[in-house]
mmCIF file of C-alpha atoms in Angstrom:
data_model
loop_
_atom_site.group_PDB
_atom_site.id
_atom_site.type_symbol
_atom_site.label_atom_id
_atom_site.label_comp_id
_atom_site.label_asym_id
_atom_site.label_seq_id
_atom_site.Cartn_x
_atom_site.Cartn_y
_atom_site.Cartn_z
ATOM 1 C CA MET A 788 39.054 3.044 31.616
ATOM 2 C CA GLU A 789 37.917 6.372 30.151
ATOM 3 C CA ALA A 790 34.474 7.694 31.079
ATOM 4 C CA LYS A 791 33.156 7.175 27.531
ATOM 5 C CA ASP A 792 34.280 3.557 27.525
ATOM 6 C CA ALA A 793 32.778 2.995 30.964
ATOM 7 C CA VAL A 794 29.410 4.291 29.797
ATOM 8 C CA LYS A 795 29.574 2.051 26.728
ATOM 9 C CA GLU A 796 30.274 -1.033 28.838
ATOM 10 C CA ILE A 797 27.396 -0.245 31.208
ATOM 11 C CA VAL A 798 24.999 0.188 28.290
ATOM 12 C CA LYS A 799 26.215 -3.023 26.637
ATOM 13 C CA GLU A 800 25.768 -5.001 29.860
ATOM 14 C CA LYS A 801 22.297 -3.570 30.524
ATOM 15 C CA TYR A 802 20.970 -4.310 27.050
ATOM 16 C CA GLY A 803 22.654 -7.698 26.856
ATOM 17 C CA GLN A 804 20.908 -8.715 30.077
ATOM 18 C CA ALA A 805 17.597 -7.399 28.754
ATOM 19 C CA ALA A 806 17.927 -9.533 25.619
ATOM 20 C CA LEU A 807 18.743 -12.633 27.655
ATOM 21 C CA ARG A 808 15.660 -12.094 29.836
ATOM 22 C CA VAL A 809 13.458 -11.980 26.752
ATOM 23 C CA THR A 810 15.151 -15.043 25.276
ATOM 24 C CA ALA A 811 14.489 -16.868 28.549
ATOM 25 C CA GLY A 812 10.788 -16.044 28.301
ATOM 26 C CA GLY A 813 10.694 -12.811 30.254
ATOM 27 C CA SER A 814 10.472 -9.128 29.414
ATOM 28 C CA SER A 815 13.121 -6.475 29.094
ATOM 29 C CA CYS A 816 11.197 -4.119 31.365
ATOM 30 C CA CYS A 817 9.396 -6.368 33.815
ATOM 31 C CA GLY A 818 11.742 -8.948 35.258
ATOM 32 C CA ALA A 819 10.509 -12.488 34.684
ATOM 33 C CA SER A 820 7.011 -11.594 33.536
ATOM 34 C CA THR A 821 6.011 -12.763 30.069
ATOM 35 C CA LYS A 822 3.001 -10.511 29.603
ATOM 36 C CA LEU A 823 3.133 -7.438 27.395
ATOM 37 C CA GLU A 824 0.637 -5.778 29.727
ATOM 38 C CA CYS A 825 3.214 -5.764 32.526
ATOM 39 C CA CYS A 826 4.876 -2.710 31.006
ATOM 40 C CA SER A 827 1.662 -0.694 30.879
ATOM 41 C CA VAL A 828 2.445 0.929 34.233
ATOM 42 C CA ASP A 829 5.734 2.348 32.935
ATOM 43 C CA PRO A 830 5.119 5.948 31.806
ATOM 44 C CA ILE A 831 8.167 5.802 29.509
ATOM 45 C CA THR A 832 7.839 2.518 27.607
ATOM 46 C CA SER A 833 4.109 1.799 27.805
ATOM 47 C CA ASN A 834 1.649 1.925 24.911
ATOM 48 C CA LEU A 835 4.134 3.055 22.277
ATOM 49 C CA TYR A 836 2.906 0.659 19.579
ATOM 50 C CA ASP A 837 -0.686 -0.015 18.630
ATOM 51 C CA ALA A 838 -2.159 -3.481 18.235
ATOM 52 C CA ALA A 839 -1.977 -3.324 14.452
ATOM 53 C CA GLN A 840 1.796 -2.839 14.635
ATOM 54 C CA THR A 841 2.522 -5.401 17.349
ATOM 55 C CA GLY A 842 0.414 -7.942 15.505
ATOM 56 C CA GLU A 843 2.816 -7.762 12.537
ATOM 57 C CA ILE A 844 5.915 -8.928 14.402
ATOM 58 C CA PRO A 845 6.987 -11.557 16.962
ATOM 59 C CA GLU A 846 6.077 -10.864 20.578
ATOM 60 C CA GLU A 847 9.748 -11.133 21.533
ATOM 61 C CA ALA A 848 10.520 -8.037 19.451
ATOM 62 C CA VAL A 849 7.945 -6.086 21.448
ATOM 63 C CA LEU A 850 9.111 -7.473 24.792
ATOM 64 C CA ALA A 851 12.698 -6.472 24.009
ATOM 65 C CA SER A 852 11.767 -2.859 23.307
ATOM 66 C CA LEU A 853 13.374 -0.381 25.698
ATOM 67 C CA GLY A 854 12.383 2.703 23.730
ATOM 68 C CA CYS A 855 10.668 5.926 24.714
ATOM 69 C CA GLY A 856 8.751 6.525 21.483
ATOM 70 C CA ASN A 857 7.627 5.078 18.185
ATOM 71 C CA PRO A 858 9.715 6.615 15.394
ATOM 72 C CA THR A 859 8.131 4.353 12.768
ATOM 73 C CA ALA A 860 4.728 5.936 13.456
ATOM 74 C CA LEU A 861 6.034 9.487 13.047
ATOM 75 C CA ALA A 862 8.712 9.143 10.379
ATOM 76 C CA GLU A 863 7.626 9.416 6.759
ATOM 77 C CA LEU A 864 8.827 6.172 5.198
ATOM 78 C CA ASN A 865 8.207 5.534 1.530
ATOM 79 C CA ALA A 866 8.357 2.421 -0.621
ATOM 80 C CA GLY A 867 11.861 1.713 -1.903
ATOM 81 C CA GLU A 868 13.721 3.739 0.731
ATOM 82 C CA ILE A 869 16.714 2.559 2.759
ATOM 83 C CA VAL A 870 16.298 2.993 6.521
ATOM 84 C CA LEU A 871 18.882 2.697 9.299
ATOM 85 C CA ASP A 872 17.906 2.185 12.943
ATOM 86 C CA LEU A 873 20.621 3.275 15.382
ATOM 87 C CA GLY A 874 20.652 0.964 18.391
ATOM 88 C CA SER A 875 18.122 -1.492 16.985
ATOM 89 C CA GLY A 876 17.833 -3.790 20.010
ATOM 90 C CA GLY A 877 15.378 -6.638 19.483
ATOM 91 C CA GLY A 878 14.512 -5.269 16.045
ATOM 92 C CA ILE A 879 10.967 -3.965 16.507
ATOM 93 C CA ASP A 880 11.503 -0.683 14.639
ATOM 94 C CA VAL A 881 13.618 -2.332 11.932
ATOM 95 C CA LEU A 882 10.951 -4.935 11.186
ATOM 96 C CA LEU A 883 8.164 -2.341 11.156
ATOM 97 C CA SER A 884 10.253 -0.085 8.873
ATOM 98 C CA ALA A 885 10.975 -2.962 6.499
ATOM 99 C CA ARG A 886 7.257 -3.512 6.031
ATOM 100 C CA ARG A 887 6.760 0.200 5.373
ATOM 101 C CA VAL A 888 9.463 0.487 2.691
ATOM 102 C CA GLY A 889 8.432 -2.785 1.043
ATOM 103 C CA PRO A 890 10.461 -5.319 -0.927
ATOM 104 C CA THR A 891 12.130 -2.633 -3.065
ATOM 105 C CA GLY A 892 13.477 -0.943 0.061
ATOM 106 C CA LYS A 893 15.669 -2.118 2.907
ATOM 107 C CA ALA A 894 15.968 -1.644 6.666
ATOM 108 C CA TYR A 895 19.288 -1.884 8.506
ATOM 109 C CA GLY A 896 19.560 -2.342 12.255
ATOM 110 C CA LEU A 897 22.791 -1.383 14.025
ATOM 111 C CA ASP A 898 23.583 -2.633 17.529
ATOM 112 C CA MET A 899 26.744 -3.304 19.530
ATOM 113 C CA THR A 900 25.274 -6.015 21.764
ATOM 114 C CA ASP A 901 25.669 -9.620 20.618
ATOM 115 C CA GLU A 902 22.669 -10.798 22.636
ATOM 116 C CA MET A 903 20.365 -8.190 21.101
ATOM 117 C CA LEU A 904 21.629 -8.947 17.596
ATOM 118 C CA ALA A 905 20.958 -12.657 18.084
ATOM 119 C CA LEU A 906 17.446 -11.904 19.340
ATOM 120 C CA ALA A 907 16.773 -9.469 16.475
ATOM 121 C CA ARG A 908 17.889 -11.978 13.828
ATOM 122 C CA GLU A 909 15.669 -14.636 15.359
ATOM 123 C CA ASN A 910 12.753 -12.169 15.343
ATOM 124 C CA GLN A 911 13.458 -11.452 11.675
ATOM 125 C CA ARG A 912 13.423 -15.179 10.922
ATOM 126 C CA ARG A 913 10.117 -15.642 12.721
ATOM 127 C CA ALA A 914 8.584 -12.646 10.984
ATOM 128 C CA GLY A 915 9.740 -13.901 7.586
ATOM 129 C CA ILE A 916 10.929 -10.461 6.477
ATOM 130 C CA ALA A 917 13.732 -10.589 3.895
ATOM 131 C CA ASN A 918 14.588 -6.916 3.309
ATOM 132 C CA VAL A 919 16.380 -6.525 6.679
ATOM 133 C CA GLU A 920 20.035 -6.672 7.676
ATOM 134 C CA PHE A 921 21.334 -6.403 11.226
ATOM 135 C CA LEU A 922 24.867 -5.019 11.607
ATOM 136 C CA LYS A 923 27.184 -5.180 14.587
ATOM 137 C CA GLY A 924 28.766 -1.866 15.399
ATOM 138 C CA GLU A 925 28.611 1.350 17.372
ATOM 139 C CA ILE A 926 26.477 4.360 16.574
ATOM 140 C CA GLU A 927 29.599 6.523 16.875
ATOM 141 C CA ASN A 928 31.176 4.594 13.994
ATOM 142 C CA ILE A 929 28.465 3.418 11.594
ATOM 143 C CA PRO A 930 29.669 0.569 9.322
ATOM 144 C CA LEU A 931 28.011 1.920 6.174
ATOM 145 C CA PRO A 932 29.385 4.094 3.348
ATOM 146 C CA ASP A 933 28.791 7.811 2.873
ATOM 147 C CA ASN A 934 25.452 8.887 1.379
ATOM 148 C CA SER A 935 23.953 5.400 1.594
ATOM 149 C CA VAL A 936 20.624 5.686 3.493
ATOM 150 C CA ASP A 937 17.466 7.738 3.042
ATOM 151 C CA VAL A 938 16.216 7.822 6.627
ATOM 152 C CA ILE A 939 17.817 7.379 10.041
ATOM 153 C CA ILE A 940 15.592 6.387 12.940
ATOM 154 C CA SER A 941 16.431 5.604 16.558
ATOM 155 C CA ASN A 942 14.436 4.917 19.699
ATOM 156 C CA CYS A 943 15.828 6.378 22.918
ATOM 157 C CA VAL A 944 19.415 5.356 22.144
ATOM 158 C CA ILE A 945 21.331 8.499 21.175
ATOM 159 C CA ASN A 946 20.918 9.792 24.738
ATOM 160 C CA LEU A 947 22.896 6.732 25.891
ATOM 161 C CA SER A 948 25.998 7.767 23.952
ATOM 162 C CA ALA A 949 28.791 9.602 25.736
ATOM 163 C CA ASP A 950 29.800 11.226 22.413
ATOM 164 C CA LYS A 951 26.612 12.565 20.862
ATOM 165 C CA ASP A 952 28.489 14.925 18.539
ATOM 166 C CA CYS A 953 30.190 11.929 16.935
ATOM 167 C CA VAL A 954 26.856 10.106 16.595
ATOM 168 C CA LEU A 955 25.262 13.052 14.817
ATOM 169 C CA ARG A 956 28.263 13.545 12.507
ATOM 170 C CA GLU A 957 28.113 9.865 11.553
ATOM 171 C CA ALA A 958 24.369 10.068 10.965
ATOM 172 C CA PHE A 959 24.920 13.053 8.674
ATOM 173 C CA ARG A 960 27.710 11.220 6.822
ATOM 174 C CA VAL A 961 25.709 8.113 5.931
ATOM 175 C CA LEU A 962 22.538 9.977 4.959
ATOM 176 C CA LYS A 963 22.048 10.751 1.281
ATOM 177 C CA PRO A 964 21.672 14.432 0.354
ATOM 178 C CA GLY A 965 18.084 15.297 1.198
ATOM 179 C CA GLY A 966 17.945 12.369 3.654
ATOM 180 C CA ARG A 967 15.982 12.593 6.888
ATOM 181 C CA PHE A 968 16.877 12.185 10.547
ATOM 182 C CA ALA A 969 13.781 11.077 12.498
ATOM 183 C CA VAL A 970 14.439 9.790 16.012
ATOM 184 C CA SER A 971 12.723 9.427 19.353
ATOM 185 C CA ASP A 972 14.829 10.492 22.312
ATOM 186 C CA VAL A 973 14.671 11.859 25.848
ATOM 187 C CA VAL A 974 15.195 15.600 26.071
ATOM 188 C CA VAL A 975 15.388 18.066 28.967
ATOM 189 C CA ARG A 976 13.707 21.464 28.887
ATOM 190 C CA GLY A 977 15.415 24.150 30.961
ATOM 191 C CA GLU A 978 17.905 23.868 33.795
ATOM 192 C CA VAL A 979 17.779 21.041 36.327
ATOM 193 C CA PRO A 980 20.163 20.847 39.332
ATOM 194 C CA GLU A 981 22.871 18.256 38.671
ATOM 195 C CA GLN A 982 22.075 15.956 41.607
ATOM 196 C CA ILE A 983 18.384 15.874 40.761
ATOM 197 C CA ARG A 984 19.152 15.461 37.071
ATOM 198 C CA ARG A 985 21.242 12.360 37.781
ATOM 199 C CA SER A 986 18.389 10.830 39.749
ATOM 200 C CA MET A 987 15.865 11.588 37.018
ATOM 201 C CA GLU A 988 18.191 10.121 34.399
ATOM 202 C CA MET A 989 18.460 6.935 36.459
ATOM 203 C CA TRP A 990 14.666 6.761 36.466
ATOM 204 C CA VAL A 991 14.379 7.393 32.737
ATOM 205 C CA GLY A 992 17.247 4.983 32.045
ATOM 206 C CA CYS A 993 19.493 7.525 30.303
ATOM 207 C CA ILE A 994 22.883 6.442 31.573
ATOM 208 C CA ALA A 995 24.891 9.003 29.625
ATOM 209 C CA GLY A 996 22.508 11.905 30.126
ATOM 210 C CA ALA A 997 19.790 13.491 28.038
ATOM 211 C CA LEU A 998 20.488 16.718 26.157
ATOM 212 C CA GLN A 999 18.647 19.965 26.711
ATOM 213 C CA ASP A 1000 16.384 20.730 23.776
ATOM 214 C CA ASP A 1001 18.344 23.788 22.658
ATOM 215 C CA GLY A 1002 21.597 21.841 23.037
ATOM 216 C CA TYR A 1003 20.236 19.065 20.804
ATOM 217 C CA ILE A 1004 19.319 21.623 18.152
ATOM 218 C CA ALA A 1005 22.775 23.219 18.359
ATOM 219 C CA LYS A 1006 24.526 19.869 17.937
ATOM 220 C CA LEU A 1007 22.371 18.956 14.938
ATOM 221 C CA LYS A 1008 23.201 22.293 13.298
ATOM 222 C CA GLN A 1009 26.897 21.820 14.013
ATOM 223 C CA ALA A 1010 26.768 18.393 12.350
ATOM 224 C CA GLY A 1011 25.310 20.035 9.215
ATOM 225 C CA PHE A 1012 21.572 19.367 9.552
ATOM 226 C CA ASP A 1013 18.806 21.813 8.799
ATOM 227 C CA SER A 1014 14.977 21.791 9.021
ATOM 228 C CA ILE A 1015 15.282 20.845 12.693
ATOM 229 C CA ASP A 1016 12.201 20.332 14.837
ATOM 230 C CA ILE A 1017 11.592 18.866 18.302
ATOM 231 C CA GLU A 1018 8.073 17.613 18.971
ATOM 232 C CA PRO A 1019 7.252 16.473 22.531
ATOM 233 C CA THR A 1020 5.466 13.124 22.587
ATOM 234 C CA ARG A 1021 5.373 12.472 26.352
ATOM 235 C CA VAL A 1022 6.120 14.983 29.086
ATOM 236 C CA TYR A 1023 6.938 13.453 32.464
ATOM 237 C CA SER A 1024 5.570 14.859 35.685
ATOM 238 C CA VAL A 1025 7.268 14.481 39.032
ATOM 239 C CA GLU A 1026 4.430 12.142 39.975
ATOM 240 C CA ASP A 1027 5.584 9.731 37.271
ATOM 241 C CA ALA A 1028 8.875 9.356 39.109
ATOM 242 C CA ARG A 1029 7.637 9.790 42.688
ATOM 243 C CA GLN A 1030 8.107 6.181 43.785
ATOM 244 C CA PHE A 1031 11.607 5.932 42.346
ATOM 245 C CA LEU A 1032 12.768 9.288 43.704
ATOM 246 C CA THR A 1033 11.365 8.570 47.165
ATOM 247 C CA GLY A 1034 13.308 5.312 47.162
ATOM 248 C CA GLU A 1035 16.429 7.357 46.410
ATOM 249 C CA GLY A 1036 15.831 9.398 49.567
ATOM 250 C CA ILE A 1037 14.728 12.516 47.695
ATOM 251 C CA ASP A 1038 11.990 14.827 49.005
ATOM 252 C CA VAL A 1039 9.776 14.777 45.911
ATOM 253 C CA ASP A 1040 7.545 17.660 46.988
ATOM 254 C CA ALA A 1041 10.568 19.864 47.638
ATOM 255 C CA ILE A 1042 12.110 19.293 44.201
ATOM 256 C CA ALA A 1043 8.869 19.272 42.207
ATOM 257 C CA PRO A 1044 9.201 22.872 40.939
ATOM 258 C CA GLU A 1045 12.691 22.082 39.578
ATOM 259 C CA VAL A 1046 11.774 18.795 37.871
ATOM 260 C CA ASP A 1047 8.093 18.723 36.979
ATOM 261 C CA GLN A 1048 7.435 18.708 33.200
ATOM 262 C CA LYS A 1049 11.125 19.193 32.368
ATOM 263 C CA PHE A 1050 11.930 15.688 31.116
ATOM 264 C CA MET A 1051 10.174 14.514 27.991
ATOM 265 C CA SER A 1052 10.228 11.972 25.235
ATOM 266 C CA ALA A 1053 10.361 13.794 21.942
ATOM 267 C CA PHE A 1054 10.376 13.150 18.224
ATOM 268 C CA ILE A 1055 13.337 14.931 16.663
ATOM 269 C CA ARG A 1056 13.345 15.697 12.953
ATOM 270 C CA ALA A 1057 16.146 17.102 10.817
ATOM 271 C CA ALA A 1058 17.374 16.853 7.230
ATOM 272 C CA LYS A 1059 20.649 16.682 5.383
ATOM 273 C CA PRO A 1060 20.631 19.478 2.806
ATOM 274 C CA ALA A 1061 19.848 18.313 -0.707
ATOM 275 C CA ALA A 1062 22.582 18.196 -3.320
ATOM 276 C CA LYS A 1063 23.080 21.280 -5.488
ATOM 277 C CA ASP A 1064 23.445 21.407 -9.244
ATOM 278 C CA CYS A 1065 26.308 23.052 -11.108
ATOM 279 C CA CYS A 1066 24.753 26.479 -10.603
ATOM 280 C CA GLY A 1067 24.410 26.163 -6.857
ATOM 281 C CA ARG A 1068 20.691 25.397 -6.895
ATOM 282 C CA ARG A 1069 19.159 22.561 -4.883
ATOM 283 C CA ALA A 1070 18.816 19.594 -7.210
ATOM 284 C CA LEU A 1071 15.312 18.275 -7.630
#
């Protein structure tokens, strides 16, 4: 099995198990616990959604969230727009987006895990939201036509892909001219020794490895995007990961200068250039 396929299978198994735990009355992040508060100690997944948002959707959609940010709070979504969530999981960001774009808009969720798709569709049914469609597929091969969506969102999923260039090319393809890329993801600032990086990625949950911030920008540019911006939303200290790293046999105090404040959740914005008229000017 190739390395890319191995990563994909690990991700699929992890997220399938998370969905089954939620379906059985547990939480994706806290074993068998059924309380939302149980995740509040996690510096990555805690307190991403406010009470007004979580009150709009089924609790199971919140419990199934394995994200590192809240793209629906930061993305500019307008009535009538078509939104695509890459790696939609239990559907929390899809359902919130659908409410934002209203009945004249639509929100797609794309996921490769059958268990998550089943959970997301049940959450949609419970929420009574009609302008949503969940698709089975991979973010490296999006099952939508060219120039078909206004906004792409994602919540800590692109870092899980072993072929991020392909993901970004596909995102660019399906966006309409002038469309927006607005995702939450884990990003690394500066150099981190490989052994320590692997341990930090295990803690963060980024199986395939987070990109460095300048590398993310370069890949977006190569895919064709412009107006690129990376906004840190949570910066992780070595203390956040102390317990995990100590359990891995790592001297936390010794590595602190090489790790502290280098891993972060970030909101990443970019745009597909607008179409041009016959004279080469950007069409309005």
